[in-house]
CSV table of C-alpha atoms and ligand atoms in Angstrom, one decimal:
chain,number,residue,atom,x,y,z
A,1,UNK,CA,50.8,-23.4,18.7
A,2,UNK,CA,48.4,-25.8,19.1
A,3,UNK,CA,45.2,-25.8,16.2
A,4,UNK,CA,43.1,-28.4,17.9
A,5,UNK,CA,40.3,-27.3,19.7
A,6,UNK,CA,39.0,-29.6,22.5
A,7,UNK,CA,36.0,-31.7,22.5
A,8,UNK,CA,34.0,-29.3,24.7
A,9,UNK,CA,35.4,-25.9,22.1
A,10,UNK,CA,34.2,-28.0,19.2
A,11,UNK,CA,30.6,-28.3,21.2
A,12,UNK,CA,30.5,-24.6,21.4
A,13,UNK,CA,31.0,-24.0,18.0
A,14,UNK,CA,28.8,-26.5,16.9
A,15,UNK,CA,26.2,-25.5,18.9
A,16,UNK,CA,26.3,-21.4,18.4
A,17,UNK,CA,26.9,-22.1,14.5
A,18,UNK,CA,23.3,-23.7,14.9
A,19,UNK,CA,21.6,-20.6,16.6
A,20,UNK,CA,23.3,-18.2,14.3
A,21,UNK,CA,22.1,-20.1,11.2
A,22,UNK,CA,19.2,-20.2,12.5
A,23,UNK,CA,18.4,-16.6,13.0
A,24,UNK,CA,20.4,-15.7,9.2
A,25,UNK,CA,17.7,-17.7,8.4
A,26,UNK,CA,14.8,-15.7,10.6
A,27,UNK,CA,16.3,-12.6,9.1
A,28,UNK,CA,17.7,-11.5,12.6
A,29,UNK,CA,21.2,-10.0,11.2
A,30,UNK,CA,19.2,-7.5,8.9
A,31,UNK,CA,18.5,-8.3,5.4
A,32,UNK,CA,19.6,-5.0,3.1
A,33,UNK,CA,22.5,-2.7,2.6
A,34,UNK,CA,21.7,0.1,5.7
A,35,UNK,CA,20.9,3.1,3.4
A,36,UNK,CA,22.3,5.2,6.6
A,37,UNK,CA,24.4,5.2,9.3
A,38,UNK,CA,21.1,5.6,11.9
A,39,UNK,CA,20.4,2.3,9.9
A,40,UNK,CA,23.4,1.2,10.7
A,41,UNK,CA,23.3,1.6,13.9
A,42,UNK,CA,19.5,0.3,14.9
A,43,UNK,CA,20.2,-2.9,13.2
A,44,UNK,CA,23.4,-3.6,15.2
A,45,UNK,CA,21.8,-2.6,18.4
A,46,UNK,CA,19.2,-5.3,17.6
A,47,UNK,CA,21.3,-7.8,16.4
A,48,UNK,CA,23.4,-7.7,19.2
A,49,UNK,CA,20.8,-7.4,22.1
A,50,UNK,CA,19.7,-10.4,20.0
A,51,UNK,CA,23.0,-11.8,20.7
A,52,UNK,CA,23.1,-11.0,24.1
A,53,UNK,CA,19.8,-12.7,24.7
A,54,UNK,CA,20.9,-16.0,23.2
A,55,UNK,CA,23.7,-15.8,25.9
A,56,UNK,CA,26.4,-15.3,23.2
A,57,UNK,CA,27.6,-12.0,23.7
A,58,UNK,CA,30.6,-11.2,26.2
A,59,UNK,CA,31.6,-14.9,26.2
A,60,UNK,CA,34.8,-14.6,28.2
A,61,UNK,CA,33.5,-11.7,30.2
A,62,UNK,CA,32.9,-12.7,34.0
A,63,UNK,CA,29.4,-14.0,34.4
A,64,UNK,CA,28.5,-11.7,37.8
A,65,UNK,CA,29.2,-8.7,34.7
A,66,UNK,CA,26.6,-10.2,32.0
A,67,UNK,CA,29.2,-12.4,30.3
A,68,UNK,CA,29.7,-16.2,30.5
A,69,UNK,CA,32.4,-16.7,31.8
A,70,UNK,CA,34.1,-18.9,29.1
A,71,UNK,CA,37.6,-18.6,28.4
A,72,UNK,CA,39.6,-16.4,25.7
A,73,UNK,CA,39.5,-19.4,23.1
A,74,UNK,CA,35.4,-19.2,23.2
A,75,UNK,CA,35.2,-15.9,22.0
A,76,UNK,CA,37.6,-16.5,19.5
A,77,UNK,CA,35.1,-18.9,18.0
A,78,UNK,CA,32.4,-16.8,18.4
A,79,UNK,CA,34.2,-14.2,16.5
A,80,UNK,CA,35.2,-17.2,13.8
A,81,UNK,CA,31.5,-18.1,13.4
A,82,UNK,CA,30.4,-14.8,13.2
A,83,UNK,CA,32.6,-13.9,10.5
A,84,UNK,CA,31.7,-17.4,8.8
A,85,UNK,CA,27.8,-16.2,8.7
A,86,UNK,CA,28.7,-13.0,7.4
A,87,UNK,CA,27.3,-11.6,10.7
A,88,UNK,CA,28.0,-7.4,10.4
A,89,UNK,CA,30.2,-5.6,12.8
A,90,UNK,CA,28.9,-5.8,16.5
A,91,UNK,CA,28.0,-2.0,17.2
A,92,UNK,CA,29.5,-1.8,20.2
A,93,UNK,CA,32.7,-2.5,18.9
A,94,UNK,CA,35.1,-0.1,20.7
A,95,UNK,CA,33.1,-1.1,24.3
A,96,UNK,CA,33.1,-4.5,23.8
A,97,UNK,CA,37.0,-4.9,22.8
A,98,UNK,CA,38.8,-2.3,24.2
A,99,UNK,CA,36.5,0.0,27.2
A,100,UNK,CA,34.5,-3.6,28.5
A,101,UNK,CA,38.6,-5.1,28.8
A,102,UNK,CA,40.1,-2.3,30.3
A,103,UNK,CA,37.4,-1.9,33.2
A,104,UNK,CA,37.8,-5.3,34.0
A,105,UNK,CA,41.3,-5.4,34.2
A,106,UNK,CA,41.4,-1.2,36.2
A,107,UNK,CA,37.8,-0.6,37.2
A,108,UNK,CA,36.3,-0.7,40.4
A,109,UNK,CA,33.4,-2.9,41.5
A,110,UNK,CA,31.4,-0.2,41.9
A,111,UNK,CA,32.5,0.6,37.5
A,112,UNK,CA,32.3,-2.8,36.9
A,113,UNK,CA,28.9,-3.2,38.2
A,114,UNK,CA,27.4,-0.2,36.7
A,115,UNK,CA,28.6,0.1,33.3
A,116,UNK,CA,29.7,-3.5,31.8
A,117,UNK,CA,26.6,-5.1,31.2
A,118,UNK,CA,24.9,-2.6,29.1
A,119,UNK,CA,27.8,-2.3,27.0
A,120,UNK,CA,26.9,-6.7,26.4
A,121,UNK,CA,23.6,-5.6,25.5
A,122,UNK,CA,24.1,-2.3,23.4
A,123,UNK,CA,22.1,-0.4,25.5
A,124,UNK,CA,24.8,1.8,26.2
A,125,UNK,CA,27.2,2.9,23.1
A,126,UNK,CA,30.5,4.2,23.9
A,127,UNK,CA,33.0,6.1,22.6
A,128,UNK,CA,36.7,7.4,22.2
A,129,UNK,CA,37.5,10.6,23.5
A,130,UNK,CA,41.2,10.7,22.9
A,131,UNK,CA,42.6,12.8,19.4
A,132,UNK,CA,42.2,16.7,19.7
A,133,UNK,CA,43.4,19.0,16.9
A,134,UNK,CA,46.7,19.6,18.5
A,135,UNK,CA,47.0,15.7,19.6
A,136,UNK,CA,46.5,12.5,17.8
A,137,UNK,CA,49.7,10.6,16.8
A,138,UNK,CA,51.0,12.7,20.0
A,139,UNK,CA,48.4,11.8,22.2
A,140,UNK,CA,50.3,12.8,25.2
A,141,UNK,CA,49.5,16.0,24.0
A,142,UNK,CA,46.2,16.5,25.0
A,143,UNK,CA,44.8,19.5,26.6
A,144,UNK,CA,41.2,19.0,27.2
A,145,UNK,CA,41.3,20.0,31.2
A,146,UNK,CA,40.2,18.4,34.4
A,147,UNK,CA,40.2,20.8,36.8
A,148,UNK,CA,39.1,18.7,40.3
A,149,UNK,CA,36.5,21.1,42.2
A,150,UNK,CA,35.0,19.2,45.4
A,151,UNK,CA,34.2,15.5,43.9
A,152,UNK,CA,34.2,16.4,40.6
A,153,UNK,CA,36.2,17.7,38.1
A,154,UNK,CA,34.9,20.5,35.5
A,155,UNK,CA,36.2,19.3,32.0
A,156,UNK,CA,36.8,22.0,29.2
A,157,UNK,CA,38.5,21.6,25.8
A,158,UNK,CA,37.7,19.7,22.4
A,159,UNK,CA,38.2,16.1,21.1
A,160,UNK,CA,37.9,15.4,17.8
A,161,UNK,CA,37.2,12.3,15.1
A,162,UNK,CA,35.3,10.3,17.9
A,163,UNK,CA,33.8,7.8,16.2
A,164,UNK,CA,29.9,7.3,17.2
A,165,UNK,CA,30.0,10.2,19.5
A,166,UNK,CA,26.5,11.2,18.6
A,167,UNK,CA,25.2,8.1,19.4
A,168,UNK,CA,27.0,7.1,22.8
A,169,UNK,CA,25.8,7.5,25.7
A,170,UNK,CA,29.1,7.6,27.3
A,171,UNK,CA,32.8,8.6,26.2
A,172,UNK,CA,36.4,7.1,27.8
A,173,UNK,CA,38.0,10.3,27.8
A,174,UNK,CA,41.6,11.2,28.3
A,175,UNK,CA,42.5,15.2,29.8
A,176,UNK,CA,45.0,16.5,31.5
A,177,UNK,CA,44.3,16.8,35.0
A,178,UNK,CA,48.0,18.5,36.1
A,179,UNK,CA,49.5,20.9,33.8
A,180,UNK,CA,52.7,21.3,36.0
A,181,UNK,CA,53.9,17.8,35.8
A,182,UNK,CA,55.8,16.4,32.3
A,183,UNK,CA,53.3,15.8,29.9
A,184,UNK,CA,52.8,11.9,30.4
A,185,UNK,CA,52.5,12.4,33.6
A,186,UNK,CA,49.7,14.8,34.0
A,187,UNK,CA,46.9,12.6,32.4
A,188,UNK,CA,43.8,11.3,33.4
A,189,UNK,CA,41.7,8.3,31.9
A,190,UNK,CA,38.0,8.8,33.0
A,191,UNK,CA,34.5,7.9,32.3
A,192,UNK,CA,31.8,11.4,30.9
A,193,UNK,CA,28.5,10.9,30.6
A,194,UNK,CA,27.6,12.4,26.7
A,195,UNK,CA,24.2,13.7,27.9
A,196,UNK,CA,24.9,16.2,30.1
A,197,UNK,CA,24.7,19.3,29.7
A,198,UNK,CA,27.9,20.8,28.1
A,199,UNK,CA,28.9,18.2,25.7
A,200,UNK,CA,27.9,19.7,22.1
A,201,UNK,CA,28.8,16.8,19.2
A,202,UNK,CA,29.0,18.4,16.0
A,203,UNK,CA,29.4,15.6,13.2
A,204,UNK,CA,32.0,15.7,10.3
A,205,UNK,CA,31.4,14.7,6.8
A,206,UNK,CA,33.6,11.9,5.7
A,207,UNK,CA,34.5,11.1,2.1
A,208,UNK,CA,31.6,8.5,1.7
A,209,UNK,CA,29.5,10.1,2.9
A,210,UNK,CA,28.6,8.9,6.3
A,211,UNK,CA,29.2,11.1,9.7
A,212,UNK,CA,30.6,8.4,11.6
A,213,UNK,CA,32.8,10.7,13.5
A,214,UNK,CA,32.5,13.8,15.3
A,215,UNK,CA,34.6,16.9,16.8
A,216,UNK,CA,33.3,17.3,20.5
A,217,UNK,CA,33.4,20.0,22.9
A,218,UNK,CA,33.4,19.6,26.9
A,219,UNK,CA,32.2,23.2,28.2
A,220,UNK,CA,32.5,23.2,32.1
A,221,UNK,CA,31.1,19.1,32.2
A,222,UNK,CA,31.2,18.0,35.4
A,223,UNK,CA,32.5,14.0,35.8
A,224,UNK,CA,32.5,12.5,39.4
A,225,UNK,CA,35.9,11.7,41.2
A,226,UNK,CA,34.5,8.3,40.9
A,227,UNK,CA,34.5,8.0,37.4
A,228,UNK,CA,38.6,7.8,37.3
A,229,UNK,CA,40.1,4.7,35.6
A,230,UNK,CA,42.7,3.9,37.9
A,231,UNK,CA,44.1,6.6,39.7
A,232,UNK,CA,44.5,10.3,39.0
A,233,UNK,CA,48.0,10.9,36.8
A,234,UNK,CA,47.6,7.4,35.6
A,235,UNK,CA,46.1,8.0,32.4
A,236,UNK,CA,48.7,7.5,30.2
A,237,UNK,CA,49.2,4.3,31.7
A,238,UNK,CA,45.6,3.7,31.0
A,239,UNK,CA,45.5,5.0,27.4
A,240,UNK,CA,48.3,2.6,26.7
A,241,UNK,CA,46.7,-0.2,28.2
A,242,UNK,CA,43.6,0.3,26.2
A,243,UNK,CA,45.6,1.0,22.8
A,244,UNK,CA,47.0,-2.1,23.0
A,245,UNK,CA,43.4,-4.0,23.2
A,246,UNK,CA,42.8,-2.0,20.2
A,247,UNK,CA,45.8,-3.0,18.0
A,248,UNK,CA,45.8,-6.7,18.9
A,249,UNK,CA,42.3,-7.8,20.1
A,250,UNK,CA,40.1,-5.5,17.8
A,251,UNK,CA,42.5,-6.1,14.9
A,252,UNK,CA,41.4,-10.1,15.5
A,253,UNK,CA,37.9,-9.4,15.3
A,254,UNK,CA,38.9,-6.7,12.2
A,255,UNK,CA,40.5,-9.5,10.0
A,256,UNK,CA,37.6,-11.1,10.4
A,257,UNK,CA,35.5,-8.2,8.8
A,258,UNK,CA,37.7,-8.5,5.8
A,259,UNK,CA,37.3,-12.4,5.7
A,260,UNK,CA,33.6,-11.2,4.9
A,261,UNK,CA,34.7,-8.8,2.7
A,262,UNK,CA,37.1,-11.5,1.1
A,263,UNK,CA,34.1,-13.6,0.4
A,264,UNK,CA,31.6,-11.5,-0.4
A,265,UNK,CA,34.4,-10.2,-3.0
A,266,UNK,CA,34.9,-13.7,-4.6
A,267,UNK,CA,31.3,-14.0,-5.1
A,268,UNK,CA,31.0,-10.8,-6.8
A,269,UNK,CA,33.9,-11.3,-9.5
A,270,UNK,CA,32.4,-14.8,-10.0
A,271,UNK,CA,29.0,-13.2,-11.1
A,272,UNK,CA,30.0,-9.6,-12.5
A,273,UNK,CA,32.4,-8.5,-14.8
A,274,UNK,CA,31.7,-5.0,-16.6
A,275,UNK,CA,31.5,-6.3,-20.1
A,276,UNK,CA,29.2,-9.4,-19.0
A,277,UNK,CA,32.1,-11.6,-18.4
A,278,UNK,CA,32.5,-12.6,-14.9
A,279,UNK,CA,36.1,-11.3,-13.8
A,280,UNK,CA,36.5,-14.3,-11.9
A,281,UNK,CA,37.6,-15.3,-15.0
A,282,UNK,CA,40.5,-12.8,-15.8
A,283,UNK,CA,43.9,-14.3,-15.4
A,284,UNK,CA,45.1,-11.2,-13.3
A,285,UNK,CA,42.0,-10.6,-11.0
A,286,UNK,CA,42.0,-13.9,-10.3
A,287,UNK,CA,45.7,-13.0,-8.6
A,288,UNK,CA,44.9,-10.3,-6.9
A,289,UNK,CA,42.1,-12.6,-4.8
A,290,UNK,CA,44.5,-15.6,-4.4
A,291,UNK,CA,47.1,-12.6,-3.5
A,292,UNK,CA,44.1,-11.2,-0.5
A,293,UNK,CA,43.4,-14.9,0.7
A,294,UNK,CA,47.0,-15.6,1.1
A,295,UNK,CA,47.2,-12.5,3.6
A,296,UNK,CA,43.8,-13.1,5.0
A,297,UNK,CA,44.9,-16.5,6.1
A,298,UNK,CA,48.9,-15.0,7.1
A,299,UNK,CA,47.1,-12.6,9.3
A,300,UNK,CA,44.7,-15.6,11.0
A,301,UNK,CA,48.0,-17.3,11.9
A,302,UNK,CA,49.8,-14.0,13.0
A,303,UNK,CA,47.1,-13.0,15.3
A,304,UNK,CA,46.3,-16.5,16.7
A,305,UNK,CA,50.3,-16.4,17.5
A,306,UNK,CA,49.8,-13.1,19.2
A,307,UNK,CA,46.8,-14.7,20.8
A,308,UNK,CA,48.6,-18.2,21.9
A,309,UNK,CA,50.7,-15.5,23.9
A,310,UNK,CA,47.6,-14.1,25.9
A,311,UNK,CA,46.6,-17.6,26.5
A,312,UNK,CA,49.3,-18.1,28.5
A,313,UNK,CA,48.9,-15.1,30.5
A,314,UNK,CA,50.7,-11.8,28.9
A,315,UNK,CA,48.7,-9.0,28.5
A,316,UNK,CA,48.2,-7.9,24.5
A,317,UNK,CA,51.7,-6.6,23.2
A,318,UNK,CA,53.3,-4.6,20.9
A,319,UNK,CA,52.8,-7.1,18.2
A,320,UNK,CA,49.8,-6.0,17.5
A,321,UNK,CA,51.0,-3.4,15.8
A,322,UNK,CA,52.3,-5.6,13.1
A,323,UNK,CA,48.7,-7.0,12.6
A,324,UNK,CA,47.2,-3.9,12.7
A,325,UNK,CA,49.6,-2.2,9.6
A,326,UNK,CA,49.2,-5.6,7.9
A,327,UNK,CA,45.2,-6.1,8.4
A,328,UNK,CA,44.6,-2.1,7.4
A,329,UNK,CA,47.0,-2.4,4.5
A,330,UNK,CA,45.4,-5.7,3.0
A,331,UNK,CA,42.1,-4.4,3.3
A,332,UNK,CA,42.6,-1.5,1.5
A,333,UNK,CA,44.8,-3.4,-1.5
A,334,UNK,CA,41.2,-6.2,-0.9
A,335,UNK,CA,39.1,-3.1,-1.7
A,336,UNK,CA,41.3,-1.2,-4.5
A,337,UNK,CA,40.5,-5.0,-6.4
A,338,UNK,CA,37.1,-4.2,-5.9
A,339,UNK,CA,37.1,-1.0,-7.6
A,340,UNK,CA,38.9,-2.2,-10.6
A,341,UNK,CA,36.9,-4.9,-11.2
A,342,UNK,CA,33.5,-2.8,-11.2
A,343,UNK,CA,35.5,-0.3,-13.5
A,344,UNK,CA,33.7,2.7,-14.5
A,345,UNK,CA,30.4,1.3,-12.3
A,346,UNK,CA,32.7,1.6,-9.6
A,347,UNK,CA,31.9,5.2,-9.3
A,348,UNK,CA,28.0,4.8,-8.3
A,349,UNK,CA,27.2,5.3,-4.9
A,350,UNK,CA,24.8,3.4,-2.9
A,351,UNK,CA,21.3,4.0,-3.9
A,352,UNK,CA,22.0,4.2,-8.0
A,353,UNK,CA,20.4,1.4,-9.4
A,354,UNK,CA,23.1,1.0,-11.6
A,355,UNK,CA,25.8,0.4,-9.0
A,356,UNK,CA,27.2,-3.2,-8.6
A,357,UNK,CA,26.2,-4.6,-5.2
A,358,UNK,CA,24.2,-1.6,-4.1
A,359,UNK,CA,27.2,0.8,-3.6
A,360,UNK,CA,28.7,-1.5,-1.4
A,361,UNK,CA,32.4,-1.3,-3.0
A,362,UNK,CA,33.1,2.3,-3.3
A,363,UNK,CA,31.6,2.8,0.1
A,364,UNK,CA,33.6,0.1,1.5
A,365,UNK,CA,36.8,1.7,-0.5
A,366,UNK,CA,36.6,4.8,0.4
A,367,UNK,CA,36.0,4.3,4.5
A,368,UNK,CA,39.1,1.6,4.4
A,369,UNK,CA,41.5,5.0,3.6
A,370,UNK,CA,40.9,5.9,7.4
A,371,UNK,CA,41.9,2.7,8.1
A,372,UNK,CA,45.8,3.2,8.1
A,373,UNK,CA,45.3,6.5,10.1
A,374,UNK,CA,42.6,5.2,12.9
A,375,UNK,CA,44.3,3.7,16.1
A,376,UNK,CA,47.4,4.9,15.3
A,377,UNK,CA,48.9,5.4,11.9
A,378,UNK,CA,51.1,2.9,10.0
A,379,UNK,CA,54.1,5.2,10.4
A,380,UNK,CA,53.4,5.4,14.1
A,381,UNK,CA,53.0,1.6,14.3
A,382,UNK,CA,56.1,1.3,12.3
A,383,UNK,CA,58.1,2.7,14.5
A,384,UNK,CA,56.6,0.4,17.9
A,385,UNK,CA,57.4,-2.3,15.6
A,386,UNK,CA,60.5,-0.9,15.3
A,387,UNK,CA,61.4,0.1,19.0
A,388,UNK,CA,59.4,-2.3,21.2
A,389,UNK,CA,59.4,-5.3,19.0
A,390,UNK,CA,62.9,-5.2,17.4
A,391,UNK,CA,64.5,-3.3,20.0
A,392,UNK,CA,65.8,-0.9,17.7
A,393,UNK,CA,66.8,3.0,19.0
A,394,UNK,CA,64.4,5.4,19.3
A,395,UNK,CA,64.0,7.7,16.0
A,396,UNK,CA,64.7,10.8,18.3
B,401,FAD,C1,38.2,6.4,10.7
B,401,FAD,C2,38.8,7.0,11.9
B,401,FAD,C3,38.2,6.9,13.1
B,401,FAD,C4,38.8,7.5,14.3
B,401,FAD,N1,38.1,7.4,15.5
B,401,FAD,C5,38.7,8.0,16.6
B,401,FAD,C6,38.0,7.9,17.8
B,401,FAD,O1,36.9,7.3,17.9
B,401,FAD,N2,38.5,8.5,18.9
B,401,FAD,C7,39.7,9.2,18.8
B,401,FAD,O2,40.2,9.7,19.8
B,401,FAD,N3,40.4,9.3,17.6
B,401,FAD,C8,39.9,8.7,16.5
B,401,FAD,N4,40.5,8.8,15.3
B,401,FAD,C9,41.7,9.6,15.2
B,401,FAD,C10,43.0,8.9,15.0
B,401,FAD,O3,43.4,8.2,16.2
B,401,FAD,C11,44.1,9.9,14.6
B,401,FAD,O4,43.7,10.5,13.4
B,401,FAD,C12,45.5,9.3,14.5
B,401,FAD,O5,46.0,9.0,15.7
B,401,FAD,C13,46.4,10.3,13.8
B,401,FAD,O6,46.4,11.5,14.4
B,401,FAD,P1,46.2,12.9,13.6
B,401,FAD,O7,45.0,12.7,12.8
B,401,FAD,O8,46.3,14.0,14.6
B,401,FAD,O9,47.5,13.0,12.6
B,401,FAD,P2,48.9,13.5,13.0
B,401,FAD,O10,49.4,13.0,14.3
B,401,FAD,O11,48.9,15.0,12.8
B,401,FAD,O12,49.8,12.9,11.8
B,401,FAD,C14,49.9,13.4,10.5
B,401,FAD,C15,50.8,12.5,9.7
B,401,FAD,O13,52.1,12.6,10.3
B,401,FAD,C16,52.6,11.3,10.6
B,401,FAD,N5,53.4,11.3,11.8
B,401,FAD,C17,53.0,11.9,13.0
B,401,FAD,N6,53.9,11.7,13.9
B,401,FAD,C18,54.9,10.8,13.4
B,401,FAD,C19,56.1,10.2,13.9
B,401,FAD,N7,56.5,10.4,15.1
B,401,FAD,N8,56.8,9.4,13.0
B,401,FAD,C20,56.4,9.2,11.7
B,401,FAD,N9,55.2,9.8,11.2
B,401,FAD,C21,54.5,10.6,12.0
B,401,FAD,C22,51.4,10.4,10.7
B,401,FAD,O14,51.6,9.1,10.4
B,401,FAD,C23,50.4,11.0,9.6
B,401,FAD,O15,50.7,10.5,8.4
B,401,FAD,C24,40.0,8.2,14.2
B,401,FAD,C25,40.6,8.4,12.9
B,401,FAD,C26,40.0,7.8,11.8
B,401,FAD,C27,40.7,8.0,10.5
């Protein structure tokens, strides 16, 4: 693996680490803790139209599609610098990495042309549509049907934890279009539009306190022929494809979110400590942070290695599943610090004035508990690790 970037890479970071510190400084990446997920969301949409705007956003993506056509190394930087400025989460997260990817690689024009650049630009939020109550670790399991009537097909069934469903204006939804075929083989990957009528989102209370996901139900909803990734029966195929964007690409851009959390972590034990003291200064938290960099940085180098592979032309791999255990896993042990070091504060939500950092920690603590169960759970990505990267049998 080579760590040098080239002459014209280093110009590109030097030159979009200007604009960003430029608009900290303007107050473009939102000032405040969100008090609420709407919050949440409005300032992301801004900040990444923002983004967009200053031609930064979809930096490898072709440029006739919004993007600018740079290679995979560029937007590896601009993720770096991002995460260097303490830039939040890009809302569109799950387009951007994972739907934006896959319709380049599967879509047609006609897809490509329609639905890529407003994903760039956060006009158009997406999300998951793949876990149902009776299929998540078994995702070939679903049962959500797609019944083909003339050009369309009339989808019924329910999804559930879809993340952002209430505030996407279209879902990447996976149903089972042939119940007579074996069940990987009767799937369908295929674009529904969330505002028709049909689609009811009912959000679900999580643990912190935020509705981030949702159960969703598809009541005769009616999605063009058109709006098939790939081909009928290829869905699984699809699905696949798009997991592994997930588990290797968004877990790049995911370490990076706990590099922020890293630092913002640091600079909280070096000014708070419950009895006064900083606990920068305590022999054993000072371990635990030495103990998080260490991973932070072992995870840079794993997923750069990973990444050195797509460089040279593979498509992302089952590797990613080792980053995506290890990143989940460190962030929670990052986080569990956290708590101990506010001690009995550590139970104040956001929006007690007592609470150290505004809330942030236990907020932060409690959402990174999904963490080992979202995009497949560590068991489940112990055993890919297990088949695909060791070769070893299958469990059963
Ligand atoms: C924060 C968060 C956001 C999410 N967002 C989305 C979203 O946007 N869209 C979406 O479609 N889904 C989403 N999910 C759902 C997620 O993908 C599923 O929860 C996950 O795949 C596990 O499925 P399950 O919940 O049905 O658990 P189950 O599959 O029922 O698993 C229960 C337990 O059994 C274990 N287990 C199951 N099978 C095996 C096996 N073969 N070997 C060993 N252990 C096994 C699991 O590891 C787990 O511990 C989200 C989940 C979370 C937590």
């Amino acid at each position: 693996m080579d760590f040098a970037y080239s002459k014209e890479e280093q110009a590109f970071r030097e030159s979009l680490r200007a604009w960003l510190e430029k608009k900290r400084d303007e107050g473009a990446m939102g000032g405040h803790t969100p008090a609420s997920l709407d919050e949440v969301v409005e300032q992301g949409r801004r900040w990444q139209k923002e983004l967009y705007e200053g031609g930064w956003c979809g930096v490898h993506w072709p440029r006739e599609y919004g993007g600018q056509g740079a290679g995979l190394l560029e937007q590896i930087i601009f993720q770096e610098e991002l995460a260097r400025i303490g830039s939040p989460q890009l809302i569109n997260l799950l387009a951007l990495s994972m739907v934006g990817p896959l319709l380049i690689d599967h879509g047609t024009d006609e897809q490509k042309k329609r639905y890529l650049k407003p994903i760039l630009t956060a006009e158009e939020i997406w999300c998951q549509g793949y876990s149902e109550p009776g299929a998540g670790s078994d995702l070939a399991s679903v049962s959500t049907s797609a019944v083909l009537d003339g050009d369309e097909y009339v989808v019924n069934g329910q999804k559930v934890w879809t993340s952002y469903a209430q505030y996407s204006t279209f879902c990447i939804l996976l149903v089972r279009s042939d119940p007579e075929v074996p069940k990987h083989k009767g799937l369908t990957l295929m674009i529904a539009d969330m505002r028709q009528p049909g689609v009811e989102v009912r959000p679900l209370r999580q643990m912190n306190g935020d509705s981030e996901f949702n159960e969703v139900y598809f009541d005769d909803v009616r999605v063009p022929k058109d709006n098939v990734i790939g081909r009928e029966g290829e869905g699984w195929t699809m699905a696949v494809a798009m997991l592994m964007y997930e588990r290797a690409t968004l877990t790049f851009q995911r370490q990076l979110q706990s590099r922020v959390a890293l630092q913002d972590l640091i600079a909280f034990c070096k000014e708070y400590g419950p009895d006064g003291t900083p606990a920068s200064k305590d022999p054993l938290v000072r371990q635990r942070l030495a103990r998080s960099y260490i991973e932070s940085h072992a995870l840079r180098l794993t997923s750069l290695r990973h990444l050195t592979k797509q460089l040279k032309g593979s498509p992302p791999g089952p590797e990613g599943s080792m980053e995506k255990v290890f990143w989940s896993e460190m962030f929670q042990r990052m986080l569990q610090t956290a708590m101990s070091v506010s001690g009995p504060y550590s139970q104040l939500a956001p929006g007690d004035e007592r609470a150290p950092s505004e809330g942030r920690w236990p907020h932060l603590y409690l959402y990174s508990r999904g963490r080992t169960i979202a995009a497949g759970s560590s068991e489940i990505q112990r055993g890919i690790i297990a088949q695909r990267v060791l070769g070893l049998p299958k469990d059963r």
